[in-house]
Short mmCIF file of C-alpha atoms in Angstrom, two decimals:
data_model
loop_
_atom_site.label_atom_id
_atom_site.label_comp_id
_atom_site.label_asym_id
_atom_site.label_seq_id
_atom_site.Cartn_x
_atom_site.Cartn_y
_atom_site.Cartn_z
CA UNK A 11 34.61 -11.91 12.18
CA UNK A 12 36.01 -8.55 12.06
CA UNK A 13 37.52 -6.89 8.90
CA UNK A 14 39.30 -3.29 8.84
CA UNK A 15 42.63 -1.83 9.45
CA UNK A 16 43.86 -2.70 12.91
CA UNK A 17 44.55 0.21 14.91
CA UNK A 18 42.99 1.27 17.99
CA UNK A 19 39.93 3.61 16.73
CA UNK A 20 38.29 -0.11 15.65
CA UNK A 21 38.08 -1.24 18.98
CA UNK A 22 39.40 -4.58 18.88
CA UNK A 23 40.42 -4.87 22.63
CA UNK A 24 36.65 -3.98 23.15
CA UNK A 25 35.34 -6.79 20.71
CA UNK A 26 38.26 -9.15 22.18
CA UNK A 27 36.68 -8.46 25.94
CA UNK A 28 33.38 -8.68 24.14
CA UNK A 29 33.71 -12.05 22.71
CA UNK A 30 35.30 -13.61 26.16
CA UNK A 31 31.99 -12.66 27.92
CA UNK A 32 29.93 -14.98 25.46
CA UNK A 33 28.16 -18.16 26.85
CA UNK A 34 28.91 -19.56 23.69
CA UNK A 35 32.23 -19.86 22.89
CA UNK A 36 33.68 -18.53 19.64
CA UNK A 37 36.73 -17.97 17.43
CA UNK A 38 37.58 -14.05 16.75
CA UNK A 39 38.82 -13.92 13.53
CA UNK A 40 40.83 -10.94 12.52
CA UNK A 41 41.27 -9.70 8.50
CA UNK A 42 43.13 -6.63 7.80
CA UNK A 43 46.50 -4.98 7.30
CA UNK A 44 48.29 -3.21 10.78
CA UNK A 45 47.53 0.02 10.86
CA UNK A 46 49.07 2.75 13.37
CA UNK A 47 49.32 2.35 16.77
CA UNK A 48 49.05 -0.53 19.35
CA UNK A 49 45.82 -1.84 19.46
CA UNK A 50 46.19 -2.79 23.23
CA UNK A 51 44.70 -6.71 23.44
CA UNK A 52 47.23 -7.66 26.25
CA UNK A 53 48.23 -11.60 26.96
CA UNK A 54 45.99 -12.47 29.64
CA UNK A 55 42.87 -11.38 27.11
CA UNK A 56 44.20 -12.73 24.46
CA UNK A 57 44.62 -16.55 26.29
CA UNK A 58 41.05 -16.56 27.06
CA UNK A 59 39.53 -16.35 24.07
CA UNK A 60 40.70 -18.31 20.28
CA UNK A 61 41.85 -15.18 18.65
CA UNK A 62 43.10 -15.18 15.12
CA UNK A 63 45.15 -12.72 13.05
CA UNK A 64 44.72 -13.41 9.52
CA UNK A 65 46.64 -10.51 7.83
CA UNK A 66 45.55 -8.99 4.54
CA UNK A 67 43.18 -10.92 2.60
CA UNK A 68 42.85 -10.55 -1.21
CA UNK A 69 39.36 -9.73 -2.29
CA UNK A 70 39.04 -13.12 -4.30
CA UNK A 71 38.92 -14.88 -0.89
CA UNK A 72 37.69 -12.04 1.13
CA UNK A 73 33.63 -12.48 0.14
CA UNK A 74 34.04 -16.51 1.17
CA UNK A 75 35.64 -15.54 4.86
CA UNK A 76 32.62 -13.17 4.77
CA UNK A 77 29.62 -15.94 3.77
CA UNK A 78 31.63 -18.61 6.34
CA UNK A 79 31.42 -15.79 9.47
CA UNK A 80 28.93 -16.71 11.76
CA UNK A 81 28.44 -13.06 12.89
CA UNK A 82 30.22 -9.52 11.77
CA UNK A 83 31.29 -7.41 14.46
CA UNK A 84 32.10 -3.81 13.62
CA UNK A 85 32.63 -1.36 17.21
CA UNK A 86 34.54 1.14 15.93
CA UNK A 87 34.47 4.45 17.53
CA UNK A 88 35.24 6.43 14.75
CA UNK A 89 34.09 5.93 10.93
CA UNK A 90 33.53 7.65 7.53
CA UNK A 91 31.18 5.14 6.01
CA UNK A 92 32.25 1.66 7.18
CA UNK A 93 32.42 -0.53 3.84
CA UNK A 94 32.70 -3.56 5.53
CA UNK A 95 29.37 -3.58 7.37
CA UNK A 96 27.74 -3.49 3.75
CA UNK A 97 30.40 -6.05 2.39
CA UNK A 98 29.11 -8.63 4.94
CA UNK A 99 25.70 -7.74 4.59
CA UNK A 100 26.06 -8.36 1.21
CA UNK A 101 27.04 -12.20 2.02
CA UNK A 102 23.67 -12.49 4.19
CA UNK A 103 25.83 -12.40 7.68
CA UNK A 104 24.27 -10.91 10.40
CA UNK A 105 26.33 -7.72 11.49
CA UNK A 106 26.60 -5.95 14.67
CA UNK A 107 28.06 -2.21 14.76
CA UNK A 108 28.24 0.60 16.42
CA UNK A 109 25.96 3.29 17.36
CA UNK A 110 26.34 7.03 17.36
CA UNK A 111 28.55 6.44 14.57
CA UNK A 112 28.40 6.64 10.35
CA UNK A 113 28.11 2.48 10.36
CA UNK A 114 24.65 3.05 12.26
CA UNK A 115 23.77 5.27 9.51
CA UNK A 116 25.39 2.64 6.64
CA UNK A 117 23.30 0.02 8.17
CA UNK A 118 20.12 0.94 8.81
CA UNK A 119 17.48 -1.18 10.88
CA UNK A 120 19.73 -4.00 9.09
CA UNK A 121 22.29 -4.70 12.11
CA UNK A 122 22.18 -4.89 16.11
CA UNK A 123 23.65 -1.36 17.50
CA UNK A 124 25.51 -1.53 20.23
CA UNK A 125 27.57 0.70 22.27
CA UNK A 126 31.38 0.67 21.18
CA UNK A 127 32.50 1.42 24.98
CA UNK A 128 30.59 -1.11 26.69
CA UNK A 129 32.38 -4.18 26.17
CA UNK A 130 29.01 -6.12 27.63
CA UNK A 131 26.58 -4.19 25.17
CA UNK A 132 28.83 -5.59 22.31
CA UNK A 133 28.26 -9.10 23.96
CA UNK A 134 24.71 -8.69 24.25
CA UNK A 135 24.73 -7.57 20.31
CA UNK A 136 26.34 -10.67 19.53
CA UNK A 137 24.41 -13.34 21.01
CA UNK A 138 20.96 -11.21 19.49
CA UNK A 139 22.56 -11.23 15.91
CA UNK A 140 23.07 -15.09 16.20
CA UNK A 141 19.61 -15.65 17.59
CA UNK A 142 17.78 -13.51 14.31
CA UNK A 143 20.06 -14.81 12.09
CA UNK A 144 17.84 -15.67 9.65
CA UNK A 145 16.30 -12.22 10.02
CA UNK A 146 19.49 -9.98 9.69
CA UNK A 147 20.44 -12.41 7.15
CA UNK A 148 17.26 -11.30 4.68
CA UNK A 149 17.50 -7.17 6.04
CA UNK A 150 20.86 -6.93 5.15
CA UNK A 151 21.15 -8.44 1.61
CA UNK A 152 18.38 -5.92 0.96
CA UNK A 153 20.59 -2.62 2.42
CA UNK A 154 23.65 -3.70 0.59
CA UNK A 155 21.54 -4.30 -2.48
CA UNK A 156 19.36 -0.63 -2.15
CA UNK A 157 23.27 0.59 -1.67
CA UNK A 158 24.98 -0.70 -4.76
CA UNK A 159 21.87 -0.01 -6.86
CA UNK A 160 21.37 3.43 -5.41
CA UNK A 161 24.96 3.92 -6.72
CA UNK A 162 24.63 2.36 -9.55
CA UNK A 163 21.55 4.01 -11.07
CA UNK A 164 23.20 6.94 -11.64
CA UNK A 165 26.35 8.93 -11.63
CA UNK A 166 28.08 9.89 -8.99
CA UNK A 167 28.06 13.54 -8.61
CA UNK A 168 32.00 14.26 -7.78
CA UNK A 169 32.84 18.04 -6.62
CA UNK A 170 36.58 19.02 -6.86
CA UNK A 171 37.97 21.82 -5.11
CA UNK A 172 41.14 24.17 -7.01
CA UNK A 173 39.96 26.89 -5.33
CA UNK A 174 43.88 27.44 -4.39
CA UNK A 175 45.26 26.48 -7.80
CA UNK A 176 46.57 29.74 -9.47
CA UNK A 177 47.62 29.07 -12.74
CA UNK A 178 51.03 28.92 -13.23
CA UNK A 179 51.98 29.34 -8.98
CA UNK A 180 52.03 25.84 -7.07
CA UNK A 181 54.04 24.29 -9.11
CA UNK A 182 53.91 20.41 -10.42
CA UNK A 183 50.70 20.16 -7.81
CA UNK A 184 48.66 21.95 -10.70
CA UNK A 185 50.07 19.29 -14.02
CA UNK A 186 49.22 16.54 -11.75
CA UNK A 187 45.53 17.50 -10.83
CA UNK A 188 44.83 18.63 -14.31
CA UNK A 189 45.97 15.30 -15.81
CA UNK A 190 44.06 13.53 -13.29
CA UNK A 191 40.76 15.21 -14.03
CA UNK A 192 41.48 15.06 -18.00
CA UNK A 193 42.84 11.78 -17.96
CA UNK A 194 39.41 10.23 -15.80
CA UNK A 195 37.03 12.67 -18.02
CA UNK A 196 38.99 10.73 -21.49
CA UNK A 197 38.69 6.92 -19.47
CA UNK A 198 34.95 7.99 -18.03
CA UNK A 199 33.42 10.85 -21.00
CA UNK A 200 30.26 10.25 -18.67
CA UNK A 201 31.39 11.04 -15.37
CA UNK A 202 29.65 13.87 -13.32
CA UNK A 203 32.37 16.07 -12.42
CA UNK A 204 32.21 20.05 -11.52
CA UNK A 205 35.36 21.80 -10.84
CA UNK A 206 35.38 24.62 -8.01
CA UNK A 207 38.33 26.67 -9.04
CA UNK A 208 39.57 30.24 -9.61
CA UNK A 209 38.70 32.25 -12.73
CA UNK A 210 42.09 31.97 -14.33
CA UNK A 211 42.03 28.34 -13.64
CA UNK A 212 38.44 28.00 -15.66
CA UNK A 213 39.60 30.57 -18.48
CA UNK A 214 42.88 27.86 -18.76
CA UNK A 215 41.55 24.62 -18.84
CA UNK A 216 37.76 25.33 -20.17
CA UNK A 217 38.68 23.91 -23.25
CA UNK A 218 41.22 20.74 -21.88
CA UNK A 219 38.56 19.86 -19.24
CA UNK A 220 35.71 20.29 -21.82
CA UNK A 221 33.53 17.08 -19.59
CA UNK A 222 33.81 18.60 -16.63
CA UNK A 223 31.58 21.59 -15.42
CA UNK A 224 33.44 24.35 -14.45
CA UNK A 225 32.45 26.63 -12.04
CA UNK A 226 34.26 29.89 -11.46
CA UNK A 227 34.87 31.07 -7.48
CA UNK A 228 34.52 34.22 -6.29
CA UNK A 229 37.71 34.93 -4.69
CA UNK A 230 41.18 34.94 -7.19
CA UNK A 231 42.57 32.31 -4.72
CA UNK A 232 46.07 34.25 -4.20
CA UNK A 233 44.68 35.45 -0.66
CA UNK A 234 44.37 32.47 1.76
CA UNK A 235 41.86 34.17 3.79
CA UNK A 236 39.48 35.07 1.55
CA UNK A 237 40.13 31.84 -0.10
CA UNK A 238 39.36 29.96 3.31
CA UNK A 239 36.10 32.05 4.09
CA UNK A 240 35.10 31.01 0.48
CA UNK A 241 35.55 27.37 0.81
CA UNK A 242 34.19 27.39 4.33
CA UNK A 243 30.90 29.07 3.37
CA UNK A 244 30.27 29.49 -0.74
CA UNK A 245 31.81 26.07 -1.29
CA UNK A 246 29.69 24.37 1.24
CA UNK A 247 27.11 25.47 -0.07
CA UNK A 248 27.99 24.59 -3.84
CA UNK A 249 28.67 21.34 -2.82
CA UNK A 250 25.24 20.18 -1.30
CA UNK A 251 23.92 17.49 -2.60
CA UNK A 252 27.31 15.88 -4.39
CA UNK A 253 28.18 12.16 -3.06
CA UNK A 254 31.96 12.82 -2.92
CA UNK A 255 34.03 15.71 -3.00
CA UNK A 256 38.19 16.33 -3.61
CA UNK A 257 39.66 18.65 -1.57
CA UNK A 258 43.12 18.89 -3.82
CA UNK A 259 45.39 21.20 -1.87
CA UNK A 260 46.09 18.85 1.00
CA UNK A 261 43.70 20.82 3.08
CA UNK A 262 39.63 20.44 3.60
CA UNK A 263 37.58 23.52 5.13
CA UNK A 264 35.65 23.55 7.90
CA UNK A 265 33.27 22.96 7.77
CA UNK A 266 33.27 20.10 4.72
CA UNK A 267 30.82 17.59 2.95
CA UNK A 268 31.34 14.30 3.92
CA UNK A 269 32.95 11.63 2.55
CA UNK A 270 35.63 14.01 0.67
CA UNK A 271 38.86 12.60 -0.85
CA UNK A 272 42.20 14.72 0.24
CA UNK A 273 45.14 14.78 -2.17
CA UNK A 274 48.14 15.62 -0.31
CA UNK A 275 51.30 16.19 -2.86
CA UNK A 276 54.04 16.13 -0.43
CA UNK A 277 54.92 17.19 3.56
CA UNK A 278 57.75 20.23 2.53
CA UNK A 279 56.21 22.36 5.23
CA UNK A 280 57.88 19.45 7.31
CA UNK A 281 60.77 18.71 5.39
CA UNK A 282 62.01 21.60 4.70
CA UNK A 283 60.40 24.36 7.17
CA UNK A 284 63.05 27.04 6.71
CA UNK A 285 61.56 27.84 3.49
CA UNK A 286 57.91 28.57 4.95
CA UNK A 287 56.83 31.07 7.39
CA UNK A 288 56.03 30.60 10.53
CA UNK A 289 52.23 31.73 10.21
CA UNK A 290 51.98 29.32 7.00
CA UNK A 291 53.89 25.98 9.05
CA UNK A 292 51.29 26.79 12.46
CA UNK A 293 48.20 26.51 9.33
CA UNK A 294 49.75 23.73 7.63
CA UNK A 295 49.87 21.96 11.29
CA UNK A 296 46.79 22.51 12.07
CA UNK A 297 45.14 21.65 9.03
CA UNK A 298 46.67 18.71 7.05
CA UNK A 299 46.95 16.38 9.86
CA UNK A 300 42.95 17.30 10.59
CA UNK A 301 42.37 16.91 6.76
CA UNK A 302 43.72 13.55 6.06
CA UNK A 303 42.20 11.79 9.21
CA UNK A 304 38.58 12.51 8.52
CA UNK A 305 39.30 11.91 4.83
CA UNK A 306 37.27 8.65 3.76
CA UNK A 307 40.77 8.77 1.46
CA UNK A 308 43.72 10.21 1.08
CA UNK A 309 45.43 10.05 -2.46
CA UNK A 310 49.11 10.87 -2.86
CA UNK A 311 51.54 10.55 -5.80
CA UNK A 312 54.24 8.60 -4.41
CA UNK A 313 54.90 5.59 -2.04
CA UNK A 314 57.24 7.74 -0.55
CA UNK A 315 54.36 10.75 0.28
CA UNK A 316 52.44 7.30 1.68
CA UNK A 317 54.82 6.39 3.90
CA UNK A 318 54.88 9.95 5.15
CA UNK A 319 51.41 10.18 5.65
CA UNK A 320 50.84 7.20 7.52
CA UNK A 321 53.80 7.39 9.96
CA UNK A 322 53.39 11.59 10.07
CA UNK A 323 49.45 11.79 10.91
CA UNK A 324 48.33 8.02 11.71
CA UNK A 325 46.06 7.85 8.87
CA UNK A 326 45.55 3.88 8.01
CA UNK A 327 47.80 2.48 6.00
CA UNK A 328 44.48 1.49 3.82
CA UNK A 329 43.12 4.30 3.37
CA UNK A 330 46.11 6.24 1.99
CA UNK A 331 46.16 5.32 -2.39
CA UNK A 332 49.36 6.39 -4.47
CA UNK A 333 47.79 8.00 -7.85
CA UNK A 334 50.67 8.59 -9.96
CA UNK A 335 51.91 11.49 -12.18
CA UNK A 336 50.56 11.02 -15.73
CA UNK A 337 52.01 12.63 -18.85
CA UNK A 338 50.78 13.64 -22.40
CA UNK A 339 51.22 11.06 -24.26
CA UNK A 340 52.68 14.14 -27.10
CA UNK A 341 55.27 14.40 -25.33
CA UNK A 342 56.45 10.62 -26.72
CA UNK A 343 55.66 11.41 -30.40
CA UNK A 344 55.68 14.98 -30.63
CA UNK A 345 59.59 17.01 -30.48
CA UNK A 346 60.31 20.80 -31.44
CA UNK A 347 63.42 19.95 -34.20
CA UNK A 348 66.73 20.59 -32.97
CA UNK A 349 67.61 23.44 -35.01
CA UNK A 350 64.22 25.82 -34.23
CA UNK A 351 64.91 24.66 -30.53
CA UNK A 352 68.14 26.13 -30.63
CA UNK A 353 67.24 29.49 -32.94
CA UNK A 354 64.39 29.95 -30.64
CA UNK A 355 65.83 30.02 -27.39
CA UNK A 356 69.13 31.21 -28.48
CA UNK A 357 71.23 28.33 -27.61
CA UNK A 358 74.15 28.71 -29.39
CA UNK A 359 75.63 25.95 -32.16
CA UNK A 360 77.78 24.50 -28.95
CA UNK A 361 76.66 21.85 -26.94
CA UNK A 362 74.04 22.49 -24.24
#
């Protein structure tokens, strides 16, 4: 069984090649949605071995594919965490994963490692999985149980960096962000949150963002440079020791604590690039498409932004969530009368 986007960094022509070298026959079973790019299992593999595309999978029938696999292969050459390897442990099936990557960390002494570019390795990690079964079986119940409850136990410490967010200069991005974090501290009064931002932004929102800790940067975050050399080396260092961190600006430094969460708010840069400069589109390049790859997720307001992101930088379609705009809920009960409006801004008896 493998689960996970399909795209080429998971290494499914590798398992595919894998699974035809087995003495024992058997099926390859494929859950996920498509991802980008081709993931390069031609015919003449594919006819050799009983390969099977399931599609997506709803999570109500995902944990019973899970229990009914007889081993979970995971070779990707490139992961954040890798979820699944702890979702299958979690169903007592004996998983086999990469090495050199973060799954070998995620799993512990709990799976087989094999090498994700030898096609025979991942055969030989295979037929060693099946034959401790019952072994792998105990081992990784226990890692996916010391996960959850490690998570569990306590509150997750979540950092969020605003070190760009000048009051009252970018625009919508700064509503949308602050109505996030107020409307998760109001759903979640116990959630562990510390705010990176600029002075002005603190002095603002002390009082809105009461849950959160707020802690005041150094640098005004009007000059990108010093704002950059901030987040690269005071922010680092701020952050050490949190379990997630949101990078909201659509950009993560470098270097930044892993796993962080990118919120990208829209691609103008490449929409509409006459209205940037040519030093700000060459660092927008560079560093969104960087950003939102080695995000473990990307959040973005719109499907629209989604689509973008996936077909702009090839970031999985999975890993890319649409949070949307909230509102104050005053704004549906609460209405300056018609008269003061008018008296106040100096609109006239006419029609506006």
């Amino acid at each position: 069984l493998f689960v996970g986007t399909v795209e080429p960094r998971k290494n499914l022509r590798g398992l595919a090649a894998a699974v035809s070298m087995l003495e024992e026959p058997l099926p390859l079973i494929v859950v996920g949605s498509d991802g980008w790019g081709d993931i390069d299992v031609d015919d003449e593999l594919r006819q050799g071995i009983d390969m099977r595309f399931l599609g997506f999978v709803p999570s109500e029938d995902l944990n019973a594919v899970y229990a009914g696999a007889h081993v979970f292969c995971y070779p990707s050459e490139r992961e954040g965490y890798g979820l699944p390897v702890l979702e299958a442990m979690a169903q007592g099936v004996p998983v086999v994963t990469s090495s050199g990557t973060a799954t070998e960390e995620t799993a512990g002494a709990a799976a087989v490692l094999v090498d994700p570019r030898d096609a025979a390795d991942i055969a030989r990690g295979i037929t060693d999985a099946m034959a401790r079964h019952h072994e792998l079986s105990i081992k990784g119940r226990a890692t996916a149980t010391a996960a959850t409850t490690a998570t569990t136990a306590r509150s997750l410490r979540i950092g969020v960096n605003l070190m760009w967010c000048v009051p009252g200069d970018v625009g919508g991005s700064e509503q949308y962000l602050v109505r996030q974090l107020a409307g998760a501290l109001e759903v979640r009064p116990d959630l562990d949150l510390t705010v990176f931002a600029p002075p002005a932004f603190v002095d603002r929102y002390r009082e809105l963002l009461a849950g959160a800790t707020m802690v005041p940067a150094p640098v005004d975050g009007r000059r990108r440079w010093q704002r950059i050399a901030a987040e690269s080396t005071w922010l680092f260092a701020k952050t050490a020791g949190f379990d997630v961190v949101q990078h909201g600006g659509g950009t993560a430094p470098r270097p930044a604590r892993r796993p962080y969460v990118l919120t990208i708010h829209d691609l103008q840069y490449r929409t509409f690039p006459e209205y940037f400069t040519p030093a700000k589109r060459r660092y927008l390049d560079a560093m969104i498409p960087r950003s939102a790859r080695r995000a473990a997720m990307v959040t973005v307001p719109s499907e629209y932004v989604r689509s973008s992101v996936v077909r702009e930088f090839g970031v999985p379609a999975d890993d890319v969530r649409v949070v949307p705009h909230g509102y104050e809920p005053e704004l549906l009960v609460e209405r300056t009368p018609a008269d003061e409006l008018r008296r106040r801004h100096a609109l006239g008896d006419g029609p506006v």
